[in-house]
Tab-separated table of C-alpha atoms in Angstrom:
chain	number	residue	atom	x	y	z
A	1	MET	CA	65.791	78.282	119.948
A	2	ARG	CA	67.439	74.871	119.788
A	3	ALA	CA	67.274	72.510	122.768
A	4	LEU	CA	70.255	72.349	125.105
A	5	PRO	CA	72.597	69.413	124.431
A	6	TYR	CA	72.675	68.488	128.143
A	7	GLU	CA	70.237	68.543	131.042
A	8	ASN	CA	72.720	68.952	133.880
A	9	TYR	CA	75.626	71.392	134.022
A	10	ILE	CA	78.221	70.874	136.754
A	11	PHE	CA	80.790	73.601	137.347
A	12	ASP	CA	84.025	74.010	139.198
A	13	LEU	CA	84.268	77.407	140.943
A	14	TYR	CA	87.739	78.932	141.272
A	15	GLY	CA	89.398	79.343	137.893
A	16	THR	CA	86.187	78.402	136.080
A	17	LEU	CA	83.588	80.946	137.199
A	18	VAL	CA	85.618	82.986	139.675
A	19	ASP	CA	89.023	84.600	139.282
A	20	ILE	CA	90.986	84.602	142.553
A	21	HIS	CA	94.485	85.152	143.802
A	22	THR	CA	95.554	84.433	147.356
A	23	ASP	CA	98.962	84.834	148.955
A	24	GLU	CA	99.487	83.050	152.261
A	25	ASP	CA	103.149	84.112	152.306
A	26	LYS	CA	102.336	87.735	153.147
A	27	PRO	CA	104.147	88.607	156.420
A	28	GLU	CA	101.552	91.263	157.237
A	29	ALA	CA	98.786	88.661	157.119
A	30	TRP	CA	100.526	86.477	159.697
A	31	ALA	CA	101.271	89.517	161.859
A	32	ALA	CA	97.598	90.535	161.782
A	33	LEU	CA	96.421	86.998	162.536
A	34	ALA	CA	98.870	86.716	165.453
A	35	ARG	CA	97.473	89.970	166.834
A	36	PHE	CA	93.929	88.596	166.461
A	37	TYR	CA	94.849	85.448	168.397
A	38	SER	CA	96.485	87.490	171.144
A	39	TYR	CA	93.171	89.272	171.765
A	40	TYR	CA	91.795	85.958	173.044
A	41	GLY	CA	94.797	84.784	175.063
A	42	ALA	CA	96.589	82.772	172.376
A	43	VAL	CA	99.902	84.588	172.093
A	44	TYR	CA	102.074	83.734	169.079
A	45	THR	CA	104.788	85.466	167.155
A	46	PRO	CA	103.869	85.620	163.451
A	47	ASP	CA	106.520	83.024	162.574
A	48	GLU	CA	105.439	80.725	165.399
A	49	LEU	CA	101.802	80.973	164.303
A	50	ARG	CA	102.653	80.218	160.707
A	51	ALA	CA	104.732	77.176	161.690
A	52	ALA	CA	101.914	75.873	163.901
A	53	TYR	CA	99.351	76.413	161.135
A	54	ASN	CA	101.478	74.527	158.609
A	55	ARG	CA	102.092	71.674	161.041
A	56	LEU	CA	98.415	71.292	161.892
A	57	THR	CA	97.276	71.365	158.283
A	58	GLN	CA	99.928	68.853	157.283
A	59	GLU	CA	98.868	66.525	160.082
A	60	ARG	CA	95.251	66.699	158.964
A	61	THR	CA	95.990	66.270	155.252
A	62	ALA	CA	98.473	63.409	155.593
A	63	ASN	CA	95.938	60.964	154.178
A	64	CYS	CA	94.480	63.213	151.459
A	65	ARG	CA	93.550	61.408	148.273
A	66	GLY	CA	93.337	64.424	145.961
A	67	LEU	CA	96.054	65.671	143.641
A	68	ARG	CA	95.905	69.435	144.012
A	69	ARG	CA	96.726	71.554	147.052
A	70	ASP	CA	96.654	74.971	145.427
A	71	SER	CA	96.455	77.890	147.828
A	72	HIS	CA	92.925	78.855	146.806
A	73	GLU	CA	91.730	75.372	147.722
A	74	ALA	CA	93.012	75.690	151.301
A	75	PHE	CA	93.502	71.980	152.073
A	76	PRO	CA	90.049	71.115	150.763
A	77	GLU	CA	88.871	67.821	152.230
A	78	ILE	CA	89.459	68.784	155.849
A	79	GLU	CA	87.437	71.409	157.693
A	80	ILE	CA	89.961	74.206	158.023
A	81	GLU	CA	88.135	75.766	160.971
A	82	GLU	CA	89.403	72.821	163.025
A	83	VAL	CA	92.950	74.043	162.385
A	84	PHE	CA	92.111	77.577	163.473
A	85	LEU	CA	90.444	76.181	166.597
A	86	ALA	CA	93.453	73.991	167.389
A	87	LEU	CA	95.678	77.064	167.230
A	88	PHE	CA	93.694	78.557	170.117
A	89	ILE	CA	93.654	75.303	172.075
A	90	GLU	CA	97.422	74.809	171.803
A	91	LYS	CA	97.880	78.089	173.683
A	92	GLY	CA	95.302	77.207	176.324
A	93	ALA	CA	92.646	79.625	175.054
A	94	ASN	CA	89.089	78.452	175.687
A	95	VAL	CA	87.126	79.780	172.714
A	96	SER	CA	84.114	78.727	170.655
A	97	LYS	CA	84.240	77.166	167.233
A	98	ASP	CA	82.468	80.252	165.932
A	99	LEU	CA	85.482	82.344	166.890
A	100	ALA	CA	87.745	79.899	165.064
A	101	VAL	CA	85.585	80.336	161.962
A	102	HIS	CA	85.933	84.109	162.252
A	103	ALA	CA	89.693	83.746	162.638
A	104	GLY	CA	89.831	81.687	159.448
A	105	GLN	CA	87.700	84.171	157.554
A	106	PHE	CA	89.832	87.050	158.796
A	107	PHE	CA	92.945	85.264	157.517
A	108	ARG	CA	91.265	84.530	154.191
A	109	ALA	CA	90.382	88.201	153.781
A	110	MET	CA	93.933	89.228	154.655
A	111	THR	CA	95.477	86.834	152.120
A	112	THR	CA	93.054	87.363	149.221
A	113	GLU	CA	94.498	89.860	146.765
A	114	TYR	CA	91.489	89.773	144.466
A	115	LEU	CA	88.239	87.866	144.112
A	116	ARG	CA	85.940	88.496	141.149
A	117	LEU	CA	83.664	86.852	138.659
A	118	TYR	CA	84.965	86.371	135.160
A	119	ASP	CA	83.187	88.777	132.830
A	120	GLY	CA	79.877	87.291	131.738
A	121	THR	CA	79.679	84.534	134.367
A	122	LEU	CA	76.236	85.389	135.718
A	123	GLU	CA	74.867	86.025	132.249
A	124	MET	CA	76.112	82.623	131.049
A	125	LEU	CA	74.594	80.790	134.020
A	126	ARG	CA	71.288	82.641	133.706
A	127	MET	CA	71.130	81.793	130.002
A	128	LEU	CA	71.479	78.090	130.774
A	129	ARG	CA	68.924	78.316	133.579
A	130	GLU	CA	66.395	80.139	131.383
A	131	ARG	CA	66.722	77.388	128.813
A	132	GLY	CA	65.875	74.712	131.360
A	133	ALA	CA	69.287	73.541	132.574
A	134	LYS	CA	69.926	72.225	136.054
A	135	LEU	CA	73.048	73.816	137.540
A	136	TYR	CA	75.373	72.265	140.109
A	137	LEU	CA	78.603	73.362	141.735
A	138	LEU	CA	81.322	70.849	142.605
A	139	SER	CA	84.363	72.541	144.114
A	140	ASN	CA	87.488	71.668	146.049
A	141	ALA	CA	86.963	74.393	148.602
A	142	GLN	CA	86.392	75.320	152.229
A	143	ALA	CA	82.823	76.089	153.239
A	144	ILE	CA	83.840	78.784	155.741
A	145	PHE	CA	85.424	80.698	152.865
A	146	THR	CA	83.522	79.698	149.761
A	147	ALA	CA	79.932	79.960	150.993
A	148	TYR	CA	80.549	83.570	151.967
A	149	GLU	CA	82.526	84.393	148.834
A	150	MET	CA	79.697	83.024	146.698
A	151	ARG	CA	77.245	85.249	148.542
A	152	ALA	CA	79.465	88.289	148.012
A	153	LEU	CA	79.688	87.497	144.287
A	154	GLY	CA	75.973	86.872	143.798
A	155	LEU	CA	76.357	83.128	143.226
A	156	ASP	CA	74.618	81.893	146.367
A	157	LYS	CA	71.190	81.393	144.753
A	158	VAL	CA	72.289	80.334	141.274
A	159	PHE	CA	72.750	76.572	141.668
A	160	ASP	CA	70.315	73.740	142.278
A	161	ALA	CA	72.871	72.242	144.675
A	162	VAL	CA	76.374	73.073	145.883
A	163	TYR	CA	79.004	70.495	146.840
A	164	LEU	CA	82.129	71.700	148.653
A	165	SER	CA	84.847	69.202	149.451
A	166	SER	CA	85.340	70.359	153.045
A	167	SER	CA	81.713	69.464	153.783
A	168	CYS	CA	81.798	66.169	151.894
A	169	GLY	CA	85.030	64.617	153.201
A	170	CYS	CA	86.497	64.008	149.742
A	171	LYS	CA	87.603	66.079	146.796
A	172	LYS	CA	88.100	65.919	143.069
A	173	PRO	CA	89.260	63.776	141.347
A	174	ASP	CA	87.847	61.245	143.824
A	175	LEU	CA	85.016	59.407	142.084
A	176	ARG	CA	82.999	59.535	145.310
A	177	PHE	CA	82.818	63.308	145.069
A	178	PHE	CA	81.488	63.254	141.501
A	179	GLU	CA	78.949	60.597	142.412
A	180	LEU	CA	77.361	62.728	145.140
A	181	PRO	CA	75.302	64.985	142.837
A	182	LEU	CA	74.730	62.153	140.385
A	183	LYS	CA	73.200	59.908	143.043
A	184	GLU	CA	71.459	62.508	145.197
A	185	HIS	CA	69.734	64.163	142.240
A	186	HIS	CA	69.386	61.073	140.035
A	187	LEU	CA	71.389	62.643	137.217
A	188	ASP	CA	72.074	60.709	134.050
A	189	PRO	CA	75.839	61.050	133.371
A	190	VAL	CA	75.193	60.858	129.645
A	191	ARG	CA	73.033	63.984	129.924
A	192	SER	CA	75.514	65.839	132.141
A	193	ILE	CA	78.676	67.883	131.561
A	194	MET	CA	81.446	69.022	133.890
A	195	THR	CA	83.188	72.347	133.253
A	196	GLY	CA	86.491	73.024	134.980
A	197	ASN	CA	90.002	74.396	134.659
A	198	ASP	CA	92.045	71.510	136.065
A	199	ALA	CA	92.934	68.602	133.790
A	200	ALA	CA	93.521	66.119	136.609
A	201	CYS	CA	90.860	67.094	139.116
A	202	ASP	CA	88.038	68.303	136.890
A	203	ILE	CA	88.457	66.607	133.537
A	204	ALA	CA	89.979	63.215	134.379
A	205	GLY	CA	87.720	62.897	137.411
A	206	ALA	CA	84.589	63.758	135.448
A	207	LYS	CA	85.457	61.382	132.610
A	208	ALA	CA	85.889	58.571	135.130
A	209	ALA	CA	82.354	59.342	136.325
A	210	GLY	CA	81.012	59.130	132.767
A	211	LEU	CA	80.433	62.860	132.268
A	212	ALA	CA	81.057	64.957	129.201
A	213	THR	CA	83.729	67.587	129.848
A	214	LEU	CA	84.637	71.158	128.988
A	215	TYR	CA	88.126	72.347	129.911
A	216	VAL	CA	89.041	76.021	130.150
A	217	ARG	CA	92.518	77.380	130.849
A	218	PRO	CA	92.492	80.780	132.591
A	219	ASN	CA	95.450	82.442	134.276
A	220	ILE	CA	95.293	80.276	137.406
A	221	SER	CA	95.084	76.841	135.794
A	222	PRO	CA	97.868	74.362	136.547
A	223	LYS	CA	100.616	74.419	133.939
A	224	GLU	CA	99.976	71.131	132.196
A	225	PRO	CA	99.168	69.791	128.722
A	226	LEU	CA	95.689	70.401	127.381
A	227	PRO	CA	93.516	67.430	128.347
A	228	ASP	CA	91.446	65.177	126.139
A	229	ALA	CA	88.125	66.867	126.927
A	230	ASP	CA	85.021	67.036	124.753
A	231	PHE	CA	85.515	70.795	124.533
A	232	VAL	CA	88.789	72.646	125.085
A	233	MET	CA	89.167	76.383	125.589
A	234	PRO	CA	92.838	77.447	125.726
A	235	ALA	CA	91.860	80.797	127.289
A	236	MET	CA	89.000	82.188	129.334
A	237	ASP	CA	86.139	83.402	127.176
A	238	MET	CA	82.804	83.238	128.974
A	239	ALA	CA	80.784	84.024	125.855
A	240	ARG	CA	82.366	81.086	124.037
A	241	MET	CA	81.880	78.857	127.075
A	242	GLY	CA	78.183	79.646	127.019
A	243	ALA	CA	78.004	79.019	123.289
A	244	LEU	CA	79.713	75.633	123.602
A	245	LEU	CA	77.587	74.549	126.551
A	246	SER	CA	74.373	75.604	124.843
A	247	GLY	CA	75.254	73.937	121.564
A	248	GLU	CA	75.382	77.236	119.697
A	249	ALA	CA	79.070	76.814	118.794
A	250	GLN	CA	81.171	73.941	117.532
A	251	PRO	CA	84.307	72.682	119.346
């Protein structure tokens, strides 16, 4: 079996390994969340709660440096549990941060229409691991959602290290975010490759950090021209992704 072309494999999560669709416009989700808040003395109408949520997130993301604010990323470089806590505080409810986390997770569950691995994801990652690769996750995501979703999907023990933007204070394509795994694990960029589905955040950001790149375009990728990546997949095909990353297939 031929040697792997890289030592370190860095992956995006949503749209790269995981297929997800969320809908924060669902009236029933806001009605359920308003009912949840009322249980603890924070009484909102659904519309009032939604307006307060949008205002608080906008206030906290006013100085964001990233380019994407897709719904599945949930305002990545802030800690979204602070918004859910502030919603209690604004109504005079004295609750713990743990309850705010549960409120956020309840809302995430209510607004997630599906969450699933792309076919062959675990097999592809295990193949790389068995051949000696180091695996890292670098995702614009909220820890209070993503850590639990990874556990539910069987991804929680797959990676050598996981970097989520909400825990790191910055997000892709910020060079600081890409440098975290490189510096903390002494990774050689020349021996490392980033795989992602976003031309601006994943591919341009990784190239600026000196990484090789693989771009894949699934159903949830931004509608934009194909980027100048080392490898380009115009559609999701996990078997081909594994073949490209392992050097078993040509671009």
